[in-house]
Coordinates of C-alpha atoms and ligand atoms in Angstrom, one line a residue:
M1329 CA 0.3 0.1 0.0
R1330 CA 1.0 3.1 -0.8
T1331 CA -0.1 7.5 -0.2
Q1332 CA 1.2 10.4 -0.1
V1333 CA 0.6 11.2 3.9
A1334 CA 0.2 8.6 6.0
I1335 CA -2.0 9.8 9.2
I1336 CA -1.8 8.7 12.5
G1337 CA -4.3 8.9 14.4
A1338 CA -8.1 10.2 13.7
G1339 CA -8.9 12.5 16.5
P1340 CA -9.5 16.0 15.6
S1341 CA -6.0 16.7 15.0
G1342 CA -5.9 13.4 11.7
L1343 CA -9.1 14.1 10.5
L1344 CA -9.0 17.9 10.2
L1345 CA -5.6 17.2 8.1
G1346 CA -7.3 14.4 6.3
Q1347 CA -10.0 16.8 5.2
L1348 CA -7.4 19.5 4.3
L1349 CA -5.3 17.2 2.0
H1350 CA -7.8 15.2 0.4
K1351 CA -9.6 18.6 -0.8
A1352 CA -6.0 19.9 -2.0
G1353 CA -6.1 16.7 -4.0
I1354 CA -3.3 15.3 -2.1
D1355 CA -3.7 11.7 -1.1
N1356 CA -4.4 10.8 2.9
I1357 CA -4.9 7.3 4.8
I1358 CA -5.3 7.0 8.8
I1359 CA -4.1 4.7 11.0
E1360 CA -6.2 4.8 14.3
R1361 CA -5.9 1.7 17.5
Q1362 CA -9.6 2.9 18.3
S1363 CA -12.9 1.7 16.7
P1364 CA -15.0 4.5 15.7
D1365 CA -17.1 4.3 18.9
Y1366 CA -14.6 4.5 21.1
V1367 CA -12.8 7.9 19.2
L1368 CA -16.6 9.3 19.3
G1369 CA -17.9 8.5 23.3
R1370 CA -14.6 10.7 25.2
I1371 CA -16.2 13.6 26.3
R1372 CA -13.9 16.5 25.7
A1373 CA -14.0 20.5 25.6
G1374 CA -16.3 22.3 23.2
I1375 CA -15.7 26.0 22.4
L1376 CA -14.4 27.3 19.2
E1377 CA -11.9 30.2 18.0
Q1378 CA -12.9 31.3 14.8
T1379 CA -10.0 30.4 13.4
T1380 CA -11.2 26.9 14.3
V1381 CA -14.6 27.5 13.1
D1382 CA -13.1 28.7 9.3
M1383 CA -11.2 26.2 9.1
L1384 CA -13.8 23.3 9.7
R1385 CA -15.4 25.2 6.9
E1386 CA -13.1 25.1 4.5
A1387 CA -12.8 21.2 5.3
G1388 CA -16.7 21.1 3.8
V1389 CA -18.2 20.4 7.8
G1390 CA -19.4 23.8 8.5
P1391 CA -23.3 23.2 8.1
R1392 CA -24.0 21.6 11.2
M1393 CA -21.9 23.7 13.4
D1394 CA -22.9 26.6 11.5
A1395 CA -26.8 25.3 12.9
E1396 CA -26.3 24.1 16.0
G1397 CA -23.0 26.3 17.7
V1398 CA -23.9 28.6 19.8
V1399 CA -22.2 31.9 19.8
H1400 CA -21.0 33.7 23.2
H1401 CA -20.2 37.0 22.9
S1402 CA -18.3 37.3 26.4
I1403 CA -17.2 34.9 29.6
E1404 CA -18.5 35.4 33.1
L1405 CA -15.5 35.3 36.0
V1406 CA -17.2 34.5 39.7
F1407 CA -15.1 35.4 42.3
S1408 CA -15.3 36.7 46.1
G1409 CA -18.9 35.4 45.2
V1410 CA -19.6 38.0 42.4
R1411 CA -20.2 37.8 39.1
H1412 CA -19.2 40.1 36.3
A1413 CA -19.0 39.9 32.2
I1414 CA -15.9 40.4 30.3
D1415 CA -17.4 41.7 26.9
V1416 CA -14.9 39.7 24.7
H1417 CA -17.0 40.6 21.3
G1418 CA -16.5 44.6 21.9
L1419 CA -13.0 44.5 23.3
T1420 CA -12.0 42.6 20.3
N1421 CA -13.4 44.3 17.5
G1422 CA -16.1 41.4 17.1
K1423 CA -14.4 38.5 17.6
V1424 CA -16.7 35.7 19.2
V1425 CA -16.3 32.1 20.6
T1426 CA -18.5 29.0 19.0
A1427 CA -20.0 26.6 21.6
Y1428 CA -19.9 22.7 19.1
G1429 CA -18.6 20.1 20.9
Q1430 CA -15.1 18.5 20.1
T1431 CA -17.5 15.3 19.4
E1432 CA -19.8 17.2 17.3
V1433 CA -16.8 18.1 15.2
T1434 CA -15.4 14.8 15.2
R1435 CA -18.2 13.0 13.7
D1436 CA -18.6 15.7 11.2
L1437 CA -15.0 15.3 10.3
M1438 CA -16.4 10.8 10.2
D1439 CA -19.2 11.6 8.8
A1440 CA -17.5 13.7 5.5
R1441 CA -14.7 11.5 5.5
S1442 CA -16.3 8.3 4.6
A1443 CA -19.2 10.6 2.0
A1444 CA -15.4 10.8 0.2
G1445 CA -14.6 7.5 -0.2
L1446 CA -11.5 8.0 2.6
T1447 CA -9.6 5.1 4.0
T1448 CA -9.4 5.4 7.8
V1449 CA -7.9 1.7 9.1
Y1450 CA -9.7 1.9 12.3
Q1451 CA -8.8 -0.5 15.4
A1452 CA -4.9 -1.3 13.5
A1453 CA -3.1 -2.7 16.4
D1454 CA 0.9 -2.9 16.8
V1455 CA 1.0 0.7 14.8
S1456 CA 4.8 1.3 14.0
V1457 CA 6.1 4.4 11.9
H1458 CA 10.3 4.0 10.6
D1459 CA 12.6 5.1 7.8
F1460 CA 11.1 8.7 9.1
D1461 CA 15.1 10.2 8.9
S1462 CA 15.0 8.8 4.8
E1463 CA 12.5 9.8 2.2
H1464 CA 10.9 6.4 2.4
P1465 CA 9.2 6.8 5.2
K1466 CA 7.0 3.7 6.3
V1467 CA 3.5 2.6 8.0
R1468 CA 3.5 -0.7 10.0
Y1469 CA 0.2 -2.4 12.1
Q1470 CA -1.6 -5.0 12.5
K1471 CA -4.9 -5.6 10.7
D1472 CA -7.4 -8.1 11.9
G1473 CA -4.4 -10.3 12.5
Q1474 CA -2.9 -9.6 9.4
N1475 CA 0.7 -7.8 9.3
F1476 CA 0.1 -4.3 6.6
E1477 CA 3.2 -1.5 5.3
L1478 CA 2.0 1.3 4.2
E1479 CA 4.4 3.5 2.2
C1480 CA 4.4 7.4 2.1
D1481 CA 6.1 10.2 1.3
F1482 CA 5.2 12.5 5.3
I1483 CA 4.0 10.4 8.7
A1484 CA 1.7 13.0 10.3
G1485 CA 1.8 12.0 13.9
C1486 CA -1.3 12.8 15.6
D1487 CA -1.3 10.4 17.7
G1488 CA -2.2 12.5 20.9
F1489 CA -0.3 12.9 24.1
H1490 CA 0.4 9.1 24.2
G1491 CA 0.9 7.9 21.4
I1492 CA 4.0 6.0 19.2
C1493 CA 4.8 8.9 17.0
R1494 CA 6.6 10.7 20.1
A1495 CA 8.4 8.4 21.8
S1496 CA 9.4 6.8 18.4
V1497 CA 11.9 10.2 17.8
P1498 CA 15.5 8.5 19.0
D1499 CA 16.1 10.5 22.3
G1500 CA 18.5 13.9 21.9
A1501 CA 16.7 14.5 19.8
I1502 CA 13.4 16.0 21.7
T1503 CA 13.0 18.0 24.6
E1504 CA 9.8 18.1 26.6
Y1505 CA 8.6 20.6 28.9
E1506 CA 6.1 20.0 31.8
K1507 CA 4.0 21.0 34.3
V1508 CA 1.7 19.0 36.4
Y1509 CA -0.9 20.5 38.4
P1510 CA -2.0 19.7 42.4
F1511 CA -5.3 19.3 41.1
G1512 CA -8.0 17.7 39.1
W1513 CA -11.4 18.8 37.7
L1514 CA -14.7 16.8 38.5
G1515 CA -16.5 17.1 34.5
V1516 CA -20.1 16.0 34.2
L1517 CA -22.2 16.4 31.6
A1518 CA -26.2 16.7 31.8
D1519 CA -29.1 17.5 30.1
V1520 CA -30.5 20.2 31.7
P1521 CA -30.5 23.4 29.9
P1522 CA -27.2 25.9 31.1
V1523 CA -27.7 28.1 33.4
S1524 CA -25.5 30.2 31.9
P1525 CA -26.7 30.1 27.5
H1526 CA -24.8 33.0 26.0
A1527 CA -21.3 32.9 28.3
I1528 CA -18.9 30.2 29.7
V1529 CA -18.5 31.2 33.2
Y1530 CA -15.1 31.1 35.3
G1531 CA -15.5 30.6 39.1
N1532 CA -12.6 31.1 41.6
S1533 CA -14.0 30.7 45.2
E1534 CA -12.6 29.8 48.3
R1535 CA -13.6 25.4 47.9
G1536 CA -11.9 25.9 45.0
F1537 CA -12.5 27.1 40.8
S1538 CA -15.6 25.7 39.4
L1539 CA -16.8 26.2 35.4
C1540 CA -19.7 26.3 33.8
S1541 CA -20.4 25.5 30.2
M1542 CA -22.6 23.5 27.6
R1543 CA -22.8 21.6 24.5
S1544 CA -26.0 23.2 23.2
L1545 CA -29.4 24.8 25.0
T1546 CA -30.6 22.0 26.3
R1547 CA -26.9 20.0 27.4
S1548 CA -24.9 21.5 29.6
R1549 CA -21.2 20.1 30.9
Y1550 CA -20.1 21.7 34.3
Y1551 CA -17.0 21.0 36.2
V1552 CA -15.5 21.7 40.0
Q1553 CA -11.9 21.3 40.5
C1554 CA -10.6 18.5 43.1
P1555 CA -8.1 16.2 44.6
L1556 CA -6.0 13.8 42.7
T1557 CA -7.0 11.4 44.7
D1558 CA -10.7 11.3 44.7
K1559 CA -12.4 9.0 42.7
A1560 CA -15.6 10.1 40.2
E1561 CA -18.1 7.1 42.3
D1562 CA -16.9 9.6 45.7
W1563 CA -19.1 12.1 44.2
S1564 CA -23.1 11.5 43.6
D1565 CA -25.0 14.1 41.8
Q1566 CA -26.3 15.5 44.7
R1567 CA -22.9 15.9 45.9
F1568 CA -21.6 17.3 42.8
W1569 CA -24.2 20.2 42.3
D1570 CA -24.2 21.2 46.7
E1571 CA -20.4 22.0 45.6
L1572 CA -21.0 23.7 42.3
R1573 CA -23.4 25.4 44.0
S1574 CA -21.2 26.8 46.9
R1575 CA -19.0 28.0 44.4
L1576 CA -21.2 30.5 42.2
D1577 CA -22.8 34.1 43.2
P1578 CA -26.1 33.7 44.4
D1579 CA -27.8 34.6 41.2
L1580 CA -25.9 31.9 39.6
A1581 CA -26.3 29.0 42.5
E1582 CA -29.8 29.7 42.1
R1583 CA -30.9 29.1 38.9
I1584 CA -29.2 26.4 38.4
V1585 CA -30.8 23.5 37.1
T1586 CA -30.1 20.2 37.9
G1587 CA -30.4 16.5 37.1
P1588 CA -29.6 13.1 36.8
T1589 CA -25.7 13.0 34.7
L1590 CA -24.9 10.8 31.7
E1591 CA -21.2 11.2 32.3
K1592 CA -19.0 11.5 35.6
S1593 CA -15.4 11.7 35.3
I1594 CA -12.0 12.9 36.9
A1595 CA -9.2 14.8 34.6
P1596 CA -5.9 15.7 35.7
L1597 CA -4.3 19.1 34.3
R1598 CA -1.1 18.9 32.8
S1599 CA 1.1 21.8 30.4
F1600 CA 2.9 19.9 28.5
V1601 CA 5.5 21.2 25.5
A1602 CA 7.9 19.1 23.0
E1603 CA 10.4 21.0 20.9
P1604 CA 10.9 20.6 17.4
M1605 CA 7.3 19.3 15.7
R1606 CA 9.2 17.6 12.7
F1607 CA 12.0 14.8 12.7
G1608 CA 12.8 14.4 8.6
R1609 CA 9.5 13.2 7.0
M1610 CA 7.4 12.5 10.9
F1611 CA 5.5 15.2 11.7
L1612 CA 3.5 16.1 14.8
A1613 CA 0.2 18.1 15.8
G1614 CA -2.3 18.4 18.3
D1615 CA -2.0 16.8 21.7
A1616 CA 1.2 14.3 20.2
A1617 CA 3.1 17.4 20.8
H1618 CA 1.2 19.5 23.5
I1619 CA -1.2 19.6 26.2
V1620 CA -2.6 23.0 27.8
P1621 CA -4.2 22.4 30.8
P1622 CA -8.1 22.5 29.8
T1623 CA -8.5 26.4 32.0
G1624 CA -8.2 28.5 28.2
A1625 CA -10.0 26.2 25.8
K1626 CA -7.2 25.8 23.9
G1627 CA -6.6 22.8 23.1
L1628 CA -8.5 21.4 20.3
N1629 CA -8.1 25.2 18.9
L1630 CA -3.8 25.0 19.2
A1631 CA -4.7 21.1 17.5
A1632 CA -6.4 23.2 14.4
S1633 CA -4.1 26.0 14.3
D1634 CA -1.3 22.9 14.1
V1635 CA -3.0 21.6 11.4
K1636 CA -3.5 24.3 9.1
Y1637 CA 0.4 25.7 9.3
L1638 CA 1.1 21.4 8.6
S1639 CA -1.4 21.2 5.8
S1640 CA -0.3 25.1 3.8
A1641 CA 3.4 23.2 4.2
F1642 CA 2.1 20.2 2.4
I1643 CA 0.5 21.6 0.0
E1644 CA 3.3 24.3 -1.1
F1645 CA 6.0 21.0 -1.5
Y1646 CA 3.1 19.5 -4.1
A1647 CA 1.5 22.2 -5.7
E1648 CA 5.1 24.3 -5.6
K1649 CA 7.5 22.0 -5.3
S1650 CA 8.5 24.1 -1.8
A1651 CA 10.0 23.1 1.3
A1652 CA 9.5 25.8 2.9
G1653 CA 6.4 25.8 4.4
I1654 CA 7.6 22.0 6.2
D1655 CA 11.2 23.8 7.0
T1656 CA 9.1 26.3 9.1
Y1657 CA 6.4 24.4 10.4
S1658 CA 7.5 23.2 13.5
Q1659 CA 8.9 26.9 14.7
R1660 CA 5.7 28.6 13.1
A1661 CA 3.6 26.4 14.8
L1662 CA 5.3 26.9 18.7
A1663 CA 5.8 30.1 18.2
R1664 CA 1.8 29.7 18.3
I1665 CA 1.6 27.0 20.6
W1666 CA 4.1 28.6 23.2
K1667 CA 1.8 31.9 23.8
A1668 CA -1.3 29.3 24.5
E1669 CA 0.5 27.9 26.8
R1670 CA 1.4 30.5 28.8
F1671 CA -2.8 31.4 28.6
S1672 CA -3.3 28.4 29.9
W1673 CA -0.8 28.5 32.3
W1674 CA -1.8 32.0 33.5
L1675 CA -5.6 31.2 33.9
T1676 CA -5.4 28.5 35.3
T1677 CA -2.6 29.8 38.2
L1678 CA -5.8 32.4 38.5
M1679 CA -8.3 30.6 38.9
H1680 CA -7.4 27.7 40.9
K1681 CA -7.4 26.6 44.7
F1682 CA -3.7 25.8 45.4
P1683 CA -2.6 23.5 48.1
D1684 CA 0.3 25.6 49.6
T1685 CA -0.2 29.7 48.5
G1686 CA -2.7 29.4 51.6
A1687 CA -5.1 32.7 52.4
F1688 CA -2.4 35.0 50.8
G1689 CA -2.7 32.8 47.7
Q1690 CA -6.3 34.0 47.9
R1691 CA -6.3 37.1 48.9
M1692 CA -3.9 37.4 45.2
Q1693 CA -5.5 36.1 42.6
E1694 CA -8.4 38.2 44.8
A1695 CA -6.7 41.5 43.4
E1696 CA -5.7 40.3 40.7
L1697 CA -9.4 39.7 39.6
E1698 CA -10.5 42.8 40.4
Y1699 CA -7.8 44.5 38.4
L1700 CA -8.5 42.5 35.5
V1701 CA -12.4 43.1 35.6
N1702 CA -12.0 46.9 35.7
S1703 CA -8.8 47.6 33.8
T1704 CA -10.0 48.1 29.8
A1705 CA -6.4 47.2 29.7
A1706 CA -5.9 43.6 31.6
S1707 CA -9.4 42.8 30.2
T1708 CA -8.4 43.1 26.7
V1709 CA -5.6 41.0 26.9
V1710 CA -7.4 38.4 27.8
A1711 CA -10.1 38.7 25.6
E1712 CA -7.9 38.6 23.0
N1713 CA -5.9 35.2 24.1
Y1714 CA -9.9 33.9 24.5
V1715 CA -10.8 34.3 20.6
G1716 CA -7.5 33.2 19.7
L1717 CA -4.0 34.9 18.5
P1718 CA -4.1 35.5 15.3
L1719 CA -2.2 32.3 13.0
N1720 CA 0.5 34.3 11.4
L1721 CA 2.7 34.9 15.0
G1722 CA 5.5 35.7 14.8
R1723 CA 8.4 34.6 17.7
Ligands
APR1000 N1 -1.9 4.2 16.6 C1 -2.4 5.3 16.5 N2 -3.8 5.5 17.0 C2 -3.1 5.7 17.5 C3 -1.8 5.8 18.4 C4 -1.5 4.4 18.1 N3 0.1 3.9 18.8 N4 -2.2 6.3 19.7 C5 -3.5 6.9 19.8 N5 -3.9 6.8 18.7 C6 -5.5 7.9 18.4 C7 -6.0 7.3 19.3 O1 -7.0 6.6 19.6 C8 -6.8 8.8 18.9 O2 -7.8 8.4 18.6 O3 -4.9 9.0 18.5 C9 -6.1 9.7 18.3 C10 -6.0 10.9 19.2 O4 -6.4 12.0 19.8 P1 -6.8 12.8 20.4 O5 -6.1 12.1 21.9 O6 -8.7 13.3 20.3 O7 -5.8 13.8 19.9 P2 -5.7 15.5 18.5 O8 -6.4 14.5 17.7 O9 -4.4 15.8 18.3 O10 -7.0 16.3 19.3 C11 -6.6 17.3 20.3 O11 -8.1 16.0 22.2 O12 -7.4 15.9 23.7 C12 -8.1 16.4 23.3 O13 -7.9 19.2 24.4 C13 -7.6 18.2 23.2 O14 -9.2 18.7 22.3 C14 -7.6 18.6 22.0 C15 -7.7 17.7 20.8
PHB1001 C1 -16.3 22.8 28.1 O1 -17.4 23.1 27.6 O2 -15.9 20.8 28.4 C2 -15.1 24.3 28.7 C3 -15.1 25.1 28.1 C4 -14.1 26.2 28.5 C5 -13.1 25.4 28.9 C6 -12.5 24.0 29.1 C7 -13.9 23.2 28.6 O3 -11.9 26.4 29.3

């Protein structure tokens, strides 16, 4: 078997890359370890920057997102028991973010891929990458007990944080930067109307962080900061709703509609970057190269911007016979990644209760938040990072 670009992983990065390359006439095959249902069953974030929305439209999967996505003009910050709005739209010359779940993005991309008749090998076992330091890279895998080899021009490592692409790079060729936070997020999904249907609410309280988000006008997504030693089973629905209410302002606490939860899970928070993102003819994109804590809602959007740079680089290579795009991919992608890492780390630090900073730390956070909501300059910094920095950033 042969293709131009072999893509490892059918998450948002791999699927979006495959679709953009197909639109440009570049042949690609995706190799995925799991089944489509397993991939769709992972509940992840759901806030799209405008550049991500534009790319999904370009990939041909705009219509359902445009019909069902909910546009947000502002975000809200709760601290010291009071809620404040940041007018993101007004502070960024009209930019917005769109609430549309990653599961839906993934489903739309999978549907578009099968409608175009493109090959995705699901449930591939023992996937391995070879010879990416030569002009003839190869991917090997097993499917239904048989061995296969896929020859290609390039390998795109879109296989997430635990994938094999980054792990296949020789020691010494890669540098990893990491920060692990001393708490997790307990997230629930419930078919109840969101308490704040037109803004995401981020809460700082002496009891810890909270977040009110949504998947649609009838499906809510809520989170509370919790110790990493907690288990989701420790949290009854009632305990979750009571804790969430106790971290919000009295108005939201009273208006919140509770109900049975469809899903409850605890996720750790981590910042991680691997440099560089190119190794000969293999390129990393999305979670394979970097992780942000979810506080800034940047994970999916960074995956999309990597794919934008990488798809443009491959298109330039095939259409113009120029290696300029692939030679600068890592540098361009990392310039944007580090800025999103900074924003996500800063917002995480500002909004969470840390075990070692005590009452003084809490007062510092409140002072910064107070400043932030009362200063146009400080609010603008938050707003322009939240809607997403431009794609053509210098380093
Ligand atoms: N072989 C083939 N596929 C693999 C392998 C492997 N060895 N290892 C992992 N995969 C697959 C996973 O099963 C998964 O479907 O790669 C895919 C990676 O998808 P994601 O983890 O969703 O990563 P990515 O596509 O980069 O999407 C980034 O996901 O985690 C969120 O916040 C993140 O929203 C962001 C988005
Ligand atoms: C979500 O809807 O899951 C979500 C929203 C905003 C975030 C993180 C997660 O910052």
